[in-house]
Coordinates of C-alpha atoms in Angstrom, one line a residue:
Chain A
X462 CA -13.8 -9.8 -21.8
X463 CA -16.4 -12.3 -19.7
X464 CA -14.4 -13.0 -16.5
X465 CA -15.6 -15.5 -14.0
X466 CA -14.6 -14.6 -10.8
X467 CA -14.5 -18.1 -8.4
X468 CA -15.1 -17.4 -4.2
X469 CA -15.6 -19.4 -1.2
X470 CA -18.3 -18.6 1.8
X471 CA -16.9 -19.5 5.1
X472 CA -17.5 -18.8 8.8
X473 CA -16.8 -15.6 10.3
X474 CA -13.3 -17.2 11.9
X475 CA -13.3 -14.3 14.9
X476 CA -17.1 -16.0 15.7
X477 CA -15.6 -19.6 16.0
X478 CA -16.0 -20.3 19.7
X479 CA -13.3 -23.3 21.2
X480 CA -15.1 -25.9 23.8
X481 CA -13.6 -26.6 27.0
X482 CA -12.6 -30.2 25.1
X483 CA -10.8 -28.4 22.4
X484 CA -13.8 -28.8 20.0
X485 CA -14.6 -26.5 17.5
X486 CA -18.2 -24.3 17.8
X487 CA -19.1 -23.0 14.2
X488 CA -22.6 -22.5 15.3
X489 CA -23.1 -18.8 16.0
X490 CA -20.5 -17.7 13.3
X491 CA -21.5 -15.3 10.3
X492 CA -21.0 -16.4 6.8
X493 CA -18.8 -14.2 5.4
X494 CA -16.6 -14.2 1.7
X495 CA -13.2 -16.0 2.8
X496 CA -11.3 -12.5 2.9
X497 CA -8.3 -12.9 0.2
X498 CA -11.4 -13.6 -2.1
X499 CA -12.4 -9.9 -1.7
X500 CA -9.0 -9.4 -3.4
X501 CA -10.1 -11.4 -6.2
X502 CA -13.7 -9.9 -6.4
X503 CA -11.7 -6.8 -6.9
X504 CA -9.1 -7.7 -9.1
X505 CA -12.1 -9.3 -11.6
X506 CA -14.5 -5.9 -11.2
X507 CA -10.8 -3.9 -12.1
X508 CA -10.2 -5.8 -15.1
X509 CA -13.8 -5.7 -16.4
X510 CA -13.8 -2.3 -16.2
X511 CA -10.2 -1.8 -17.7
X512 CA -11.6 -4.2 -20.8
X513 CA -15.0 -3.6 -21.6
X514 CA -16.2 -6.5 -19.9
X515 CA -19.0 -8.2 -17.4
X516 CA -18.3 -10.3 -14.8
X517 CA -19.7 -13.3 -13.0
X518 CA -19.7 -14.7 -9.5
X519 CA -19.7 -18.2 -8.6
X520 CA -19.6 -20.5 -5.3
X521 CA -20.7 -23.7 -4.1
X522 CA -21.2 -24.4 -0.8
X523 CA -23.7 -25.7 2.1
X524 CA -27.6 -24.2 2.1
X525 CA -26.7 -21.7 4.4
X526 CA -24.7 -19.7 1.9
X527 CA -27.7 -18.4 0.1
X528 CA -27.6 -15.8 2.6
X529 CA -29.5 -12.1 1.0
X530 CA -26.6 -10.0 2.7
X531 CA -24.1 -12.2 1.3
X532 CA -25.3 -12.4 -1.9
X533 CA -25.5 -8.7 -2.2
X534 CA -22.0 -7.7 -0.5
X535 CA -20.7 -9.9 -3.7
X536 CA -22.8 -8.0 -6.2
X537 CA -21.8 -4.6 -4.9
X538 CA -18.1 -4.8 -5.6
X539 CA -18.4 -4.4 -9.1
X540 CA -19.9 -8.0 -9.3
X541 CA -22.9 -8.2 -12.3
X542 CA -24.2 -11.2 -11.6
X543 CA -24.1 -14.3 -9.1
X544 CA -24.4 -18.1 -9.7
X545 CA -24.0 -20.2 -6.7
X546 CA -24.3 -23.7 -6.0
X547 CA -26.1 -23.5 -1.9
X548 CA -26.9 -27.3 -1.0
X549 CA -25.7 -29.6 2.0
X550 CA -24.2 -31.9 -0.3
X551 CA -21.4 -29.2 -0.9
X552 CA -20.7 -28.5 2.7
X553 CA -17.1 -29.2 3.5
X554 CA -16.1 -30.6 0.2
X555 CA -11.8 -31.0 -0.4
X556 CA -10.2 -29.3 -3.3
X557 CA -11.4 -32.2 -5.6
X558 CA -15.0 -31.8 -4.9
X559 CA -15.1 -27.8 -4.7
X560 CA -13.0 -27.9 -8.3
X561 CA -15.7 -30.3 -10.0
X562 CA -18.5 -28.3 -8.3
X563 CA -17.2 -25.0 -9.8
X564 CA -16.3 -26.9 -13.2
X565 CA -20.1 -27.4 -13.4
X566 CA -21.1 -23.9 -12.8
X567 CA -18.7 -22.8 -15.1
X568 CA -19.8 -25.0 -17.7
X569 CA -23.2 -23.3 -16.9
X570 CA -21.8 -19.6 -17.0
X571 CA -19.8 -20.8 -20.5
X572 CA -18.5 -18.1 -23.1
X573 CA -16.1 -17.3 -20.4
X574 CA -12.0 -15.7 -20.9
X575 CA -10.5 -15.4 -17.5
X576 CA -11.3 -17.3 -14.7
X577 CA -10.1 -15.3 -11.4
X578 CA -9.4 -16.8 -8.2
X579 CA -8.0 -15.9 -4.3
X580 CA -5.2 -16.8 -3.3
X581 CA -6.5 -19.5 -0.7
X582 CA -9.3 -20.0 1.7
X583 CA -9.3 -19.3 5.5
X584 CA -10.3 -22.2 6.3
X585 CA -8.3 -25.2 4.8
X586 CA -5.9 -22.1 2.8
X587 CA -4.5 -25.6 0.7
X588 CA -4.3 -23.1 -2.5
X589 CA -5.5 -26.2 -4.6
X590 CA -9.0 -25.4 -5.9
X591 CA -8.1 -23.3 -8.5
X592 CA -5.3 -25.7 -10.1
X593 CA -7.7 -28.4 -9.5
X594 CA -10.7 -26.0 -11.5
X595 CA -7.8 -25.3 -14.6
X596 CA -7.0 -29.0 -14.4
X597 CA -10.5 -30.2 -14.8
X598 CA -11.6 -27.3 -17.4
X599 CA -8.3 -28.1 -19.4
X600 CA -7.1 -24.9 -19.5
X601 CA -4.1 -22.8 -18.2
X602 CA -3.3 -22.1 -14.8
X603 CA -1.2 -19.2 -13.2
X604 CA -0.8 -18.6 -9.6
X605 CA 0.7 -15.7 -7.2
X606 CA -0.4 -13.3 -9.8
X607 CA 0.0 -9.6 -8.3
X608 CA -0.4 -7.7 -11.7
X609 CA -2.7 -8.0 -14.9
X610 CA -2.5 -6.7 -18.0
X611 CA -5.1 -7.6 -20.8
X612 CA -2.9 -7.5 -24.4
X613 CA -4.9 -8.7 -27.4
X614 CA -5.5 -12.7 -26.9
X615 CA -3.9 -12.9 -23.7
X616 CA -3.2 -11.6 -20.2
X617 CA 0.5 -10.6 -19.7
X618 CA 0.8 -11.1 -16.0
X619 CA 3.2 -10.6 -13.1
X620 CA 3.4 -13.1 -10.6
X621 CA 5.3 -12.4 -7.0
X622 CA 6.6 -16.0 -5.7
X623 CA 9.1 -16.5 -2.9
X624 CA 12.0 -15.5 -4.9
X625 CA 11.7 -14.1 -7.7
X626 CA 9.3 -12.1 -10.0
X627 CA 8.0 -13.7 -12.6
X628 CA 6.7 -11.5 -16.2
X629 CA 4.3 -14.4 -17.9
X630 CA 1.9 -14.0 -20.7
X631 CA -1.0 -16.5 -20.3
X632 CA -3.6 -17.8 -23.4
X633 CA -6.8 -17.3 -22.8
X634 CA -9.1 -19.0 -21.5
X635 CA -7.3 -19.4 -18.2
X636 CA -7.8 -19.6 -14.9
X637 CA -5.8 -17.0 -12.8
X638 CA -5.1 -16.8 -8.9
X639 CA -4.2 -13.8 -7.5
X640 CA -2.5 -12.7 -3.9
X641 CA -3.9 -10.2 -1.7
X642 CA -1.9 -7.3 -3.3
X643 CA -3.0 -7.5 -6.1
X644 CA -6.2 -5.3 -5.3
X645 CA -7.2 -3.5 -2.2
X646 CA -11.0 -4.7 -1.7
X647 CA -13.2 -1.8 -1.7
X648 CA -16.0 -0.7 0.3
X649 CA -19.2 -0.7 -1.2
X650 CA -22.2 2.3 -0.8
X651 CA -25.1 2.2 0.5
X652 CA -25.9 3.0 -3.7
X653 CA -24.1 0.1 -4.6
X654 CA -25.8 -2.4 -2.1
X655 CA -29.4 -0.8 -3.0
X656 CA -28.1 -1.9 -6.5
X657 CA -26.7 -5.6 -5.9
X658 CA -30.4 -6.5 -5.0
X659 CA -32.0 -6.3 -8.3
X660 CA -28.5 -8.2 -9.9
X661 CA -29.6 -11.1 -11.4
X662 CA -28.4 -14.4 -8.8
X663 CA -29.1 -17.7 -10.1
X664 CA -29.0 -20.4 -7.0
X665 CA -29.8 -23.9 -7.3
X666 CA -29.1 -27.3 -5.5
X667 CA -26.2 -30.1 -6.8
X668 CA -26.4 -31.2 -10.0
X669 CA -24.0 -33.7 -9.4
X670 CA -22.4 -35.6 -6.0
X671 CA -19.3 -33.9 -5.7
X672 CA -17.3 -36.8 -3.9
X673 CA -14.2 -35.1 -1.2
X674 CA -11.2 -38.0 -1.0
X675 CA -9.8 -36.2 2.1
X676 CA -11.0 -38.3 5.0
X677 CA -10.9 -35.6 8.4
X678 CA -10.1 -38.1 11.4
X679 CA -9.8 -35.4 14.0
X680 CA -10.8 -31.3 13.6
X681 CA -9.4 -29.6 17.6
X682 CA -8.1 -26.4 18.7
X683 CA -4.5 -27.1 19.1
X684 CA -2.7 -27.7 23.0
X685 CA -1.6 -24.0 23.7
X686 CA 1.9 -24.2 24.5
X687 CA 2.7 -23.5 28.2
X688 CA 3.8 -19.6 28.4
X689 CA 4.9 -17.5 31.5
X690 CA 2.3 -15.0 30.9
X691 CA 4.8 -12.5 33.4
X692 CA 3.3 -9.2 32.4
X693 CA 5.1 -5.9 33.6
X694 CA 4.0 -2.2 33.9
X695 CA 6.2 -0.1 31.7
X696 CA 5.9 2.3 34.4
X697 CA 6.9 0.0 37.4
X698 CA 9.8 0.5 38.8
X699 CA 13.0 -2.0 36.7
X700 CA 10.2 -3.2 34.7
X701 CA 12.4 -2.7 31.5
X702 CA 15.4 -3.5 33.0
X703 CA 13.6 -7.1 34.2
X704 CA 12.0 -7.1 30.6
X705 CA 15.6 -6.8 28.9
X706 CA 17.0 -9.1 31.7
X707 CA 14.5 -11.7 30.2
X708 CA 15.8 -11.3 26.2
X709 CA 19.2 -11.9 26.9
X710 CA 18.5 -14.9 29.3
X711 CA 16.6 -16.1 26.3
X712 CA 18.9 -15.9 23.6
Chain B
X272 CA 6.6 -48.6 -1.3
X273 CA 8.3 -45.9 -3.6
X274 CA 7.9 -42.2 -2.8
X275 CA 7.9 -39.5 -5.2
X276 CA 9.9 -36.2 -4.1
X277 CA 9.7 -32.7 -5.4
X278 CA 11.7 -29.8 -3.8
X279 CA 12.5 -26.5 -6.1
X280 CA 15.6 -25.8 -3.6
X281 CA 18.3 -27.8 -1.8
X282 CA 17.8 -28.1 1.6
X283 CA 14.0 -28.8 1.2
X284 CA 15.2 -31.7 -1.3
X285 CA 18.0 -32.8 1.2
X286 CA 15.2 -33.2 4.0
X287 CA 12.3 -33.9 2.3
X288 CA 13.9 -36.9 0.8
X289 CA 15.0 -37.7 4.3
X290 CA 11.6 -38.0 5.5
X291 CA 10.6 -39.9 2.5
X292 CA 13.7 -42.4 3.5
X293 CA 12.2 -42.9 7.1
X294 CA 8.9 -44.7 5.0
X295 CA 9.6 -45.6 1.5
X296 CA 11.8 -48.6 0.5
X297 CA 12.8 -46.3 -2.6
X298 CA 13.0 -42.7 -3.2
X299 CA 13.0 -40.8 -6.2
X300 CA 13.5 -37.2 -6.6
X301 CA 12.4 -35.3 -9.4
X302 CA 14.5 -32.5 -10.2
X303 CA 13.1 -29.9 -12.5
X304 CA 15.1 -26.8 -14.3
X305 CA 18.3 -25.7 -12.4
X306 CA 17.3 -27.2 -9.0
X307 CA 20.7 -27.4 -7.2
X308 CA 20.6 -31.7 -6.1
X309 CA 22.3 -32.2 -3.2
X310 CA 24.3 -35.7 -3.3
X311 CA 23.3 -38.9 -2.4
X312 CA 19.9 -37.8 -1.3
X313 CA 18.0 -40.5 -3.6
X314 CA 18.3 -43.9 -4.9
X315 CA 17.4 -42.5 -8.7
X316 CA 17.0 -38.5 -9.8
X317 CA 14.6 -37.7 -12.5
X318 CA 16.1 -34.9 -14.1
X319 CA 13.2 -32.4 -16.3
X320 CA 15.3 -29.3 -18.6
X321 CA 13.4 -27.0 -18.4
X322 CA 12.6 -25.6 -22.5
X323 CA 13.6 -21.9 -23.4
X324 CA 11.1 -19.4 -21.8
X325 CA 9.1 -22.2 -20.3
X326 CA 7.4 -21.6 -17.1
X327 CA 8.3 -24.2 -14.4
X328 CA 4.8 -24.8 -13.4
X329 CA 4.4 -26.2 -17.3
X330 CA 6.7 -28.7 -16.1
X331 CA 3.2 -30.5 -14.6
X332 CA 2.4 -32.7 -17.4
X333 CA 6.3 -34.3 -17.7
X334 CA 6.0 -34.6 -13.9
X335 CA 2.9 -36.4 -14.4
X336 CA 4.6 -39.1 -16.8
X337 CA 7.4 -39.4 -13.9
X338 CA 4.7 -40.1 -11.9
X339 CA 3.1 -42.8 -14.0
X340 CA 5.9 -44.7 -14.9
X341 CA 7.2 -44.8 -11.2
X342 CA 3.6 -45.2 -9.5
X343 CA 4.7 -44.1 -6.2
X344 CA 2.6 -44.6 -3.6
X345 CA 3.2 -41.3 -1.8
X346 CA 4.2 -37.7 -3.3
X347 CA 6.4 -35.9 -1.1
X348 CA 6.3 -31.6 -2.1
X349 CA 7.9 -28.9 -1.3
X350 CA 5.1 -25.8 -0.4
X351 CA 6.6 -23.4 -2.7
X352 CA 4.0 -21.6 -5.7
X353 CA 6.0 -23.0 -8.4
X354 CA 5.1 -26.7 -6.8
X355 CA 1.7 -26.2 -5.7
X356 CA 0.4 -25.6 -9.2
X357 CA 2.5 -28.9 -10.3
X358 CA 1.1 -30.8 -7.1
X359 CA -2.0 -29.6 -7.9
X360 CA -2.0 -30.9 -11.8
X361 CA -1.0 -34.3 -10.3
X362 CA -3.3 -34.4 -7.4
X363 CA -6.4 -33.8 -10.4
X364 CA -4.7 -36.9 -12.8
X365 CA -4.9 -39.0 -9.9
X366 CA -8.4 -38.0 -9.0
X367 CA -7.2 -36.9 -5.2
X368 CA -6.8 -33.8 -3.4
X369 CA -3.4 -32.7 -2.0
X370 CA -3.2 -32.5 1.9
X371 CA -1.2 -29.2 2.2
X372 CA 1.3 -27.8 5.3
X373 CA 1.7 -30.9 6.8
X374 CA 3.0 -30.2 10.8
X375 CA 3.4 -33.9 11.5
X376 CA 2.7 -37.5 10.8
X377 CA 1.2 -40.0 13.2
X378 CA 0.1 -43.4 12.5
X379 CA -0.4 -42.7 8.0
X380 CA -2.7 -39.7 8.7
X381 CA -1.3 -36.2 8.4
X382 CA -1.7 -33.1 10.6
X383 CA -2.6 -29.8 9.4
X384 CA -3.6 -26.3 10.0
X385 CA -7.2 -25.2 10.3
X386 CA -8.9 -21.5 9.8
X387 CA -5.0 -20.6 9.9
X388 CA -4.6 -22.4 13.5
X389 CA -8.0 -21.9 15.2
X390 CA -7.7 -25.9 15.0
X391 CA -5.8 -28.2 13.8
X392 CA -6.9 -31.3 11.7
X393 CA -6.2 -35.0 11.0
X394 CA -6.5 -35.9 7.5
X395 CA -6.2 -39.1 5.7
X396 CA -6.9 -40.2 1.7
X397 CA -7.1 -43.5 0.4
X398 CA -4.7 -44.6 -2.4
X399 CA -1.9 -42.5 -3.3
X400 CA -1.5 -39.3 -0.9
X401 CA 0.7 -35.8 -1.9
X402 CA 1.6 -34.0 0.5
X403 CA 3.0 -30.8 1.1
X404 CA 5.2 -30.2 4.0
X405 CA 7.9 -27.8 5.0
X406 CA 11.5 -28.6 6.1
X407 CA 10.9 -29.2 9.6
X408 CA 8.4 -31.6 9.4
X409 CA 10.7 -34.7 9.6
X410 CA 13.1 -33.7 12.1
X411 CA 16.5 -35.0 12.1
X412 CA 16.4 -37.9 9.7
X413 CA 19.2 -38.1 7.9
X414 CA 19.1 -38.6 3.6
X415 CA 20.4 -41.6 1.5
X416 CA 20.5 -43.0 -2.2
X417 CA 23.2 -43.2 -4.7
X418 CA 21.0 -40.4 -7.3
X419 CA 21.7 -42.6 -10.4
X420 CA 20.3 -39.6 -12.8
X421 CA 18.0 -40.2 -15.8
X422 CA 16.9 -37.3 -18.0
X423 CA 13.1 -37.5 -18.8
X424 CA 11.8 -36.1 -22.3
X425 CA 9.8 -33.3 -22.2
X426 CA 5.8 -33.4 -22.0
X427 CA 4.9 -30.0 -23.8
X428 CA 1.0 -29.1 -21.8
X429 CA -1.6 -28.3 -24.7
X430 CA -1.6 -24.7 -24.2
X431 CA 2.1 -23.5 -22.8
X432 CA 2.5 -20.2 -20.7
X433 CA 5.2 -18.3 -22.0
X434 CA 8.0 -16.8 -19.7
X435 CA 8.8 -13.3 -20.2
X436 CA 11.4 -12.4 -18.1
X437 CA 12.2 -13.4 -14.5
X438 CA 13.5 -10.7 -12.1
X439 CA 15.4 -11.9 -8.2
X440 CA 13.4 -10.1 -5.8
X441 CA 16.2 -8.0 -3.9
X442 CA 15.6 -9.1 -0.3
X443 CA 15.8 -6.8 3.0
X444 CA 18.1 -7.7 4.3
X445 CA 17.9 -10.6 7.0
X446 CA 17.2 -14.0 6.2
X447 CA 14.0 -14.4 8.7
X448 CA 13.8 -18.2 8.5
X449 CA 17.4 -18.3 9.9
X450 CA 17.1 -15.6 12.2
X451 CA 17.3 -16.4 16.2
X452 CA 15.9 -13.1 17.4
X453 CA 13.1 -11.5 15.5
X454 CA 11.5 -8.7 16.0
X455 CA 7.7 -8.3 14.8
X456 CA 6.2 -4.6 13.9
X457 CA 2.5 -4.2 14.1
X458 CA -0.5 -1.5 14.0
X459 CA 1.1 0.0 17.2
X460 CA 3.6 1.5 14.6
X461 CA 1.6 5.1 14.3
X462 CA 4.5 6.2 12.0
X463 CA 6.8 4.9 9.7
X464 CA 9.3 6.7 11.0
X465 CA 8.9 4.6 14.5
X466 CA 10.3 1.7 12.8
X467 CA 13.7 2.5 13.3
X468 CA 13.1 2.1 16.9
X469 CA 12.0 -1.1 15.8
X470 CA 15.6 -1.8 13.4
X471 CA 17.4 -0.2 16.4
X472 CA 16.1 -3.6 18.4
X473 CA 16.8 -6.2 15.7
X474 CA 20.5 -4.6 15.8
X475 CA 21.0 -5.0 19.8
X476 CA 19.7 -8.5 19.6
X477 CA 21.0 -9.6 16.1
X478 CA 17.4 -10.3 14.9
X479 CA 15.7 -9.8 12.1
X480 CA 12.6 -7.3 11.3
X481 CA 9.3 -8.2 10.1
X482 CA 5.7 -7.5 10.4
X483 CA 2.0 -8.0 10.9
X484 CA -0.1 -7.7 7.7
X485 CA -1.8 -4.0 8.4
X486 CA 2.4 -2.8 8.1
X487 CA 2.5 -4.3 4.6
X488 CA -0.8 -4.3 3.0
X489 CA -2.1 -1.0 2.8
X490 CA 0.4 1.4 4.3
X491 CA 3.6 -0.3 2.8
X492 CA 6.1 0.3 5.4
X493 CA 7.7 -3.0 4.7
X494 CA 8.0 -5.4 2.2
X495 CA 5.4 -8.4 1.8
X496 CA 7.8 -10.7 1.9
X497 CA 8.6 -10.2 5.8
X498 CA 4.9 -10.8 6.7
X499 CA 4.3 -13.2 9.4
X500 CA 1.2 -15.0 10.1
X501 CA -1.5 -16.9 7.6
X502 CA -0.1 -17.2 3.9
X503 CA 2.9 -15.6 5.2
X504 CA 6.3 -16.4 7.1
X505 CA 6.2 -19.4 10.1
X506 CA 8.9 -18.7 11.9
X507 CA 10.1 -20.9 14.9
X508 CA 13.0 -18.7 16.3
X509 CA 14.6 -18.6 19.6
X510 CA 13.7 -15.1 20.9
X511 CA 10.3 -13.7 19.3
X512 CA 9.5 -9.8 20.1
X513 CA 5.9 -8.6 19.2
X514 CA 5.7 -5.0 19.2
X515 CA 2.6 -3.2 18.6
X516 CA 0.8 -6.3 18.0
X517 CA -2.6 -6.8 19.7
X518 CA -2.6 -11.0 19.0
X519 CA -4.9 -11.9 16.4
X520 CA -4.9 -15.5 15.7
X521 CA -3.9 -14.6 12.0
X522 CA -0.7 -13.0 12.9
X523 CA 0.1 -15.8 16.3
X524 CA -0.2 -18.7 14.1
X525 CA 3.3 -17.3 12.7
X526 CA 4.7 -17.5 15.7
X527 CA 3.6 -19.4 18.3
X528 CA 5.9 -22.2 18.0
X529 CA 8.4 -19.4 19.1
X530 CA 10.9 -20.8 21.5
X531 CA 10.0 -17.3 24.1
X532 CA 7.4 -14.7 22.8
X533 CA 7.8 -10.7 24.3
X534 CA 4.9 -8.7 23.7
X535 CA 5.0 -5.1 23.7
X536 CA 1.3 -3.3 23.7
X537 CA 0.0 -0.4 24.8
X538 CA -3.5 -2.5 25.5
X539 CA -3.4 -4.1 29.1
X540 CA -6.4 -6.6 27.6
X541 CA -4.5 -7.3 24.0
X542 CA -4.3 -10.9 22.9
X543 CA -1.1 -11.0 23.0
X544 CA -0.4 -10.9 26.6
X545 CA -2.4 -14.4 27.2
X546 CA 0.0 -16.1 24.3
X547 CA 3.0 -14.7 25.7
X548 CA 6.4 -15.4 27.9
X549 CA 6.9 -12.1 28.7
X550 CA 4.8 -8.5 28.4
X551 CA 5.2 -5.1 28.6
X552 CA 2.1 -2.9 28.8
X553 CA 3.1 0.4 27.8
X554 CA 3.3 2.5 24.7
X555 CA 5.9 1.4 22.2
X556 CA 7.2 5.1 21.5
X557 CA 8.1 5.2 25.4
X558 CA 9.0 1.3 25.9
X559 CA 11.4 0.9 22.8
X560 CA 14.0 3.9 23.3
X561 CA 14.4 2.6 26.8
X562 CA 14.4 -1.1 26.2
X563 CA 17.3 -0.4 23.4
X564 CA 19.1 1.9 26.1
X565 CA 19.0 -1.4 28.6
X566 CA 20.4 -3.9 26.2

């Protein structure tokens, strides 16, 4: 089975710095993989390895993505090979323009049966890339997807949503978005990053302008709301009894 | 203008369609499968059967007809899976990009989360906008319409998912989203048997129990489904107790619309105690047993 396995690069959130105006600072933040698309990583090495199969990495993003660390964190979860899209014109493209971006490098990959994807980014987390990608590529699309099981043709697949469990079997080729437990992301060696490096990785610049439709007007930290901030010792003296005082009061 | 609705249950229909009243000249609400339809929510109800072992999501392409017959020119959704995949397939047919977890609308541009709450956006689209948006984001507005049903005639998509079977996930218990009190576990929890200290708070309180993600990815103490934070729950109740939680963004931005946030952490410099009402610094095994003793 070829599975595509579709990721985002984003800044290291804990590296995002907030201006005394409320402004966002992205400039000394890491680019990392968004982290439920470790999940997804893992989830495509597990079935690749449960089938037979290879599988392929792609991403489209700004220049800065084609980061040598980056590239080989990917290829040493169980990744074989990388094909990324790293040019300014992708920098923060809308589920429309990410999903045609990714339709292009999968037409590129081709030949492929499963399309695997996270279940959201940390950045704009809309969950709509992936629907978007299925839509485009004309194929099926199943989300919330916490189990996989390849059977013949298809993938019979169970999918966790808010209230119920869902047993679905999907026709391939499809594209599949999984949650966070589906796999535990592992940690790769020092073997396995020595090995990423000679993976093959194909990056090139836009074929294509990838046109986003969402206009941002306004990107600020929010107004924190105004809190006591009345911390107490456990060991002072009433310090629970104040503390306890304070939950009733506020019920 | 006409807005297009689509809720999976009753009271997201009831005040989505609401909101959609407080703009749109006409509402219509497109009911698909069993959805219970609350009455006089909308001036017409498209209803979509759902065919045997069909998945909902399928529904997309039927949806999409709805769509182009009516040619709304906004798409009101409720944020459940089911619906984002349909919103989703409708957001691609009209070329556009859904603007998802709407918090609030102010002069036809939409507020939304950023990096889970690090910031906070203003978004806008030209032509026809979907949204997403959770119950609360209208307020108080009250729902209208006569419903004058219509079935709509099944669009089958070119290559169906097939349904299997379809199991109700036996919740734990308390309904969090109603809940007044809750009562958050995190890391601080060294064992699971520590929880109970936890379960013995949510009964002195009447709250409910739930959890940062380390508690339910990973170790498994408690289910998934009473996660708080990004992806997870939002929860806006009156009295919010974080125990053993140090404050990372990713967990607060479940909570911090709290009515009045308790912080219980053994760290003096955690997170918490800058996003907080009140805090206890001290060691959860000691500060528990004689907080439940005082209530």
């Amino acid at each position: 089975m070829k599975i595509v396995v579709a990721f985002k690069v984003v800044p290291d959130d804990q590296d995002i710095q907030v201006s005394s105006d409320r402004s966002l600072d992205f400039s000394k933040a890491h680019q990392i993989v968004s982290t439920y698309d470790l999940n997804a990583l893992e989830a495509a090495a597990q079935l690749a390895e449960a089938t037979g199969g290879s599988t392929v990495g792609m991403t489209a993003g700004p220049a800065a993505i084609d980061d040598s660390k980056l590239k080989k964190n990917v290829l040493a979860r169980g990744i074989d090979e990388l094909v990324m899209t790293a040019d300014d014109a992708c920098a923060n493209m809308d589920a429309h323009a990410t999903a045609e971006a990714l339709a292009s490098l999968a037409g590129k990959i081709g030949d492929y049966d499963v399309i695997v994807s996270g279940d959201g980014s940390a950045d704009n987390y809309a969950q709509q890339v992936d629907v978007q990608l299925a839509a485009k590529l004309g194929i099926p699309f199943v989300s919330g997807v916490t189990k996989i099981t390849p059977e013949g043709d298809t993938l019979i697949v169970e999918r966790t949503l808010e209230d119920v469990i869902e047993t679905v079997e999907v026709p391939l080729p499809a594209v599949v978005s999984v949650t966070p437990d589906v796999a535990l992301p592992r940690i790769p060696g020092m073997k396995d990053i020595l090995a990423a490096g000679k993976k093959p990785m194909d990056v090139a610049a836009a074929d294509g302008a990838y046109e986003s439709v969402i206009e941002v007007l306004a990107c600020k930290a929010p107004e924190q709301a105004d809190r006591k901030l009345e911390i107490f010792e456990a060991s002072e003296d009433g310090a629970i009894q104040k503390f306890a005082a304070a939950i009733k009061a506020a019920l | 203008m006409k807005a297009l609705v689509l809720a999976e249950r009753s009271d997201a229909a009831r005040s989505l369609c609401a909101g959609a009243r407080t703009i749109a000249d006409e509402v219509v609400f497109v009911a698909i499968g069993s959805v219970d339809v609350p009455a006089g929510i909308a001036d017409k109800v498209a209803h979509i059967a759902l065919p045997e072992s069909a998945v909902f999501d399928d529904a997309a392409e039927t949806v999409i007809s709805v769509f182009d017959a009516e040619a709304p020119g906004v798409v009101f959704v409720e944020p459940t899976r089911h619906l984002l995949a349909i919103a989703g397939k409708l957001a691609a047919h009209c070329g556009t990009a859904t603007i998802t977890d709407v918090l609030a609308f102010e002069d036809g541009a939409a507020k939304s989360l950023y990096f889970g709450g690090v910031g906070e956006r203003t978004l806008k689209v030209e032509g026809t906008a979907i949204y997403t948006v959770s119950v609360d984001a209208f307020g108080e507005a009250a729902p209208s319409g006569a419903n004058a049903t219509e079935e709509i005639s099944w669009v089958a998509p070119a290559c169906p998912l097939k349904l299997v079977s379809s199991k109700p996930i036996e919740k734990s218990g308390v309904d969090l989203f109603k809940a007044e009190a809750v009562v958050a576990a995190g890391r601080g929890f060294a064992e699971e048997s520590d929880l109970d200290l936890a379960r013995e708070l949510c009964d002195k309180i009447g709250g409910g129990l739930g959890c940062s993600r380390p508690l339910t990815e990973g170790v498994d103490w408690l289910p998934s489904e009473v996660y708080i934070g990004v992806s997870g729950l939002m929860l806006t109740p009156k009295v919010y107790i974080a125990a053993g939680i140090s404050g990372q963004m990713q967990h607060m931005v479940g909570c911090n619309r709290a009515q009045t946030i308790f912080a219980i952490n053994k760290d003096k410099n955690a997170a918490i105690f800058k996003q907080c009402d009140y805090g206890i610094v001290g060691d959860i095994k000691d500060v528990l047993p004689a907080l439940n003793a005082a209530l």
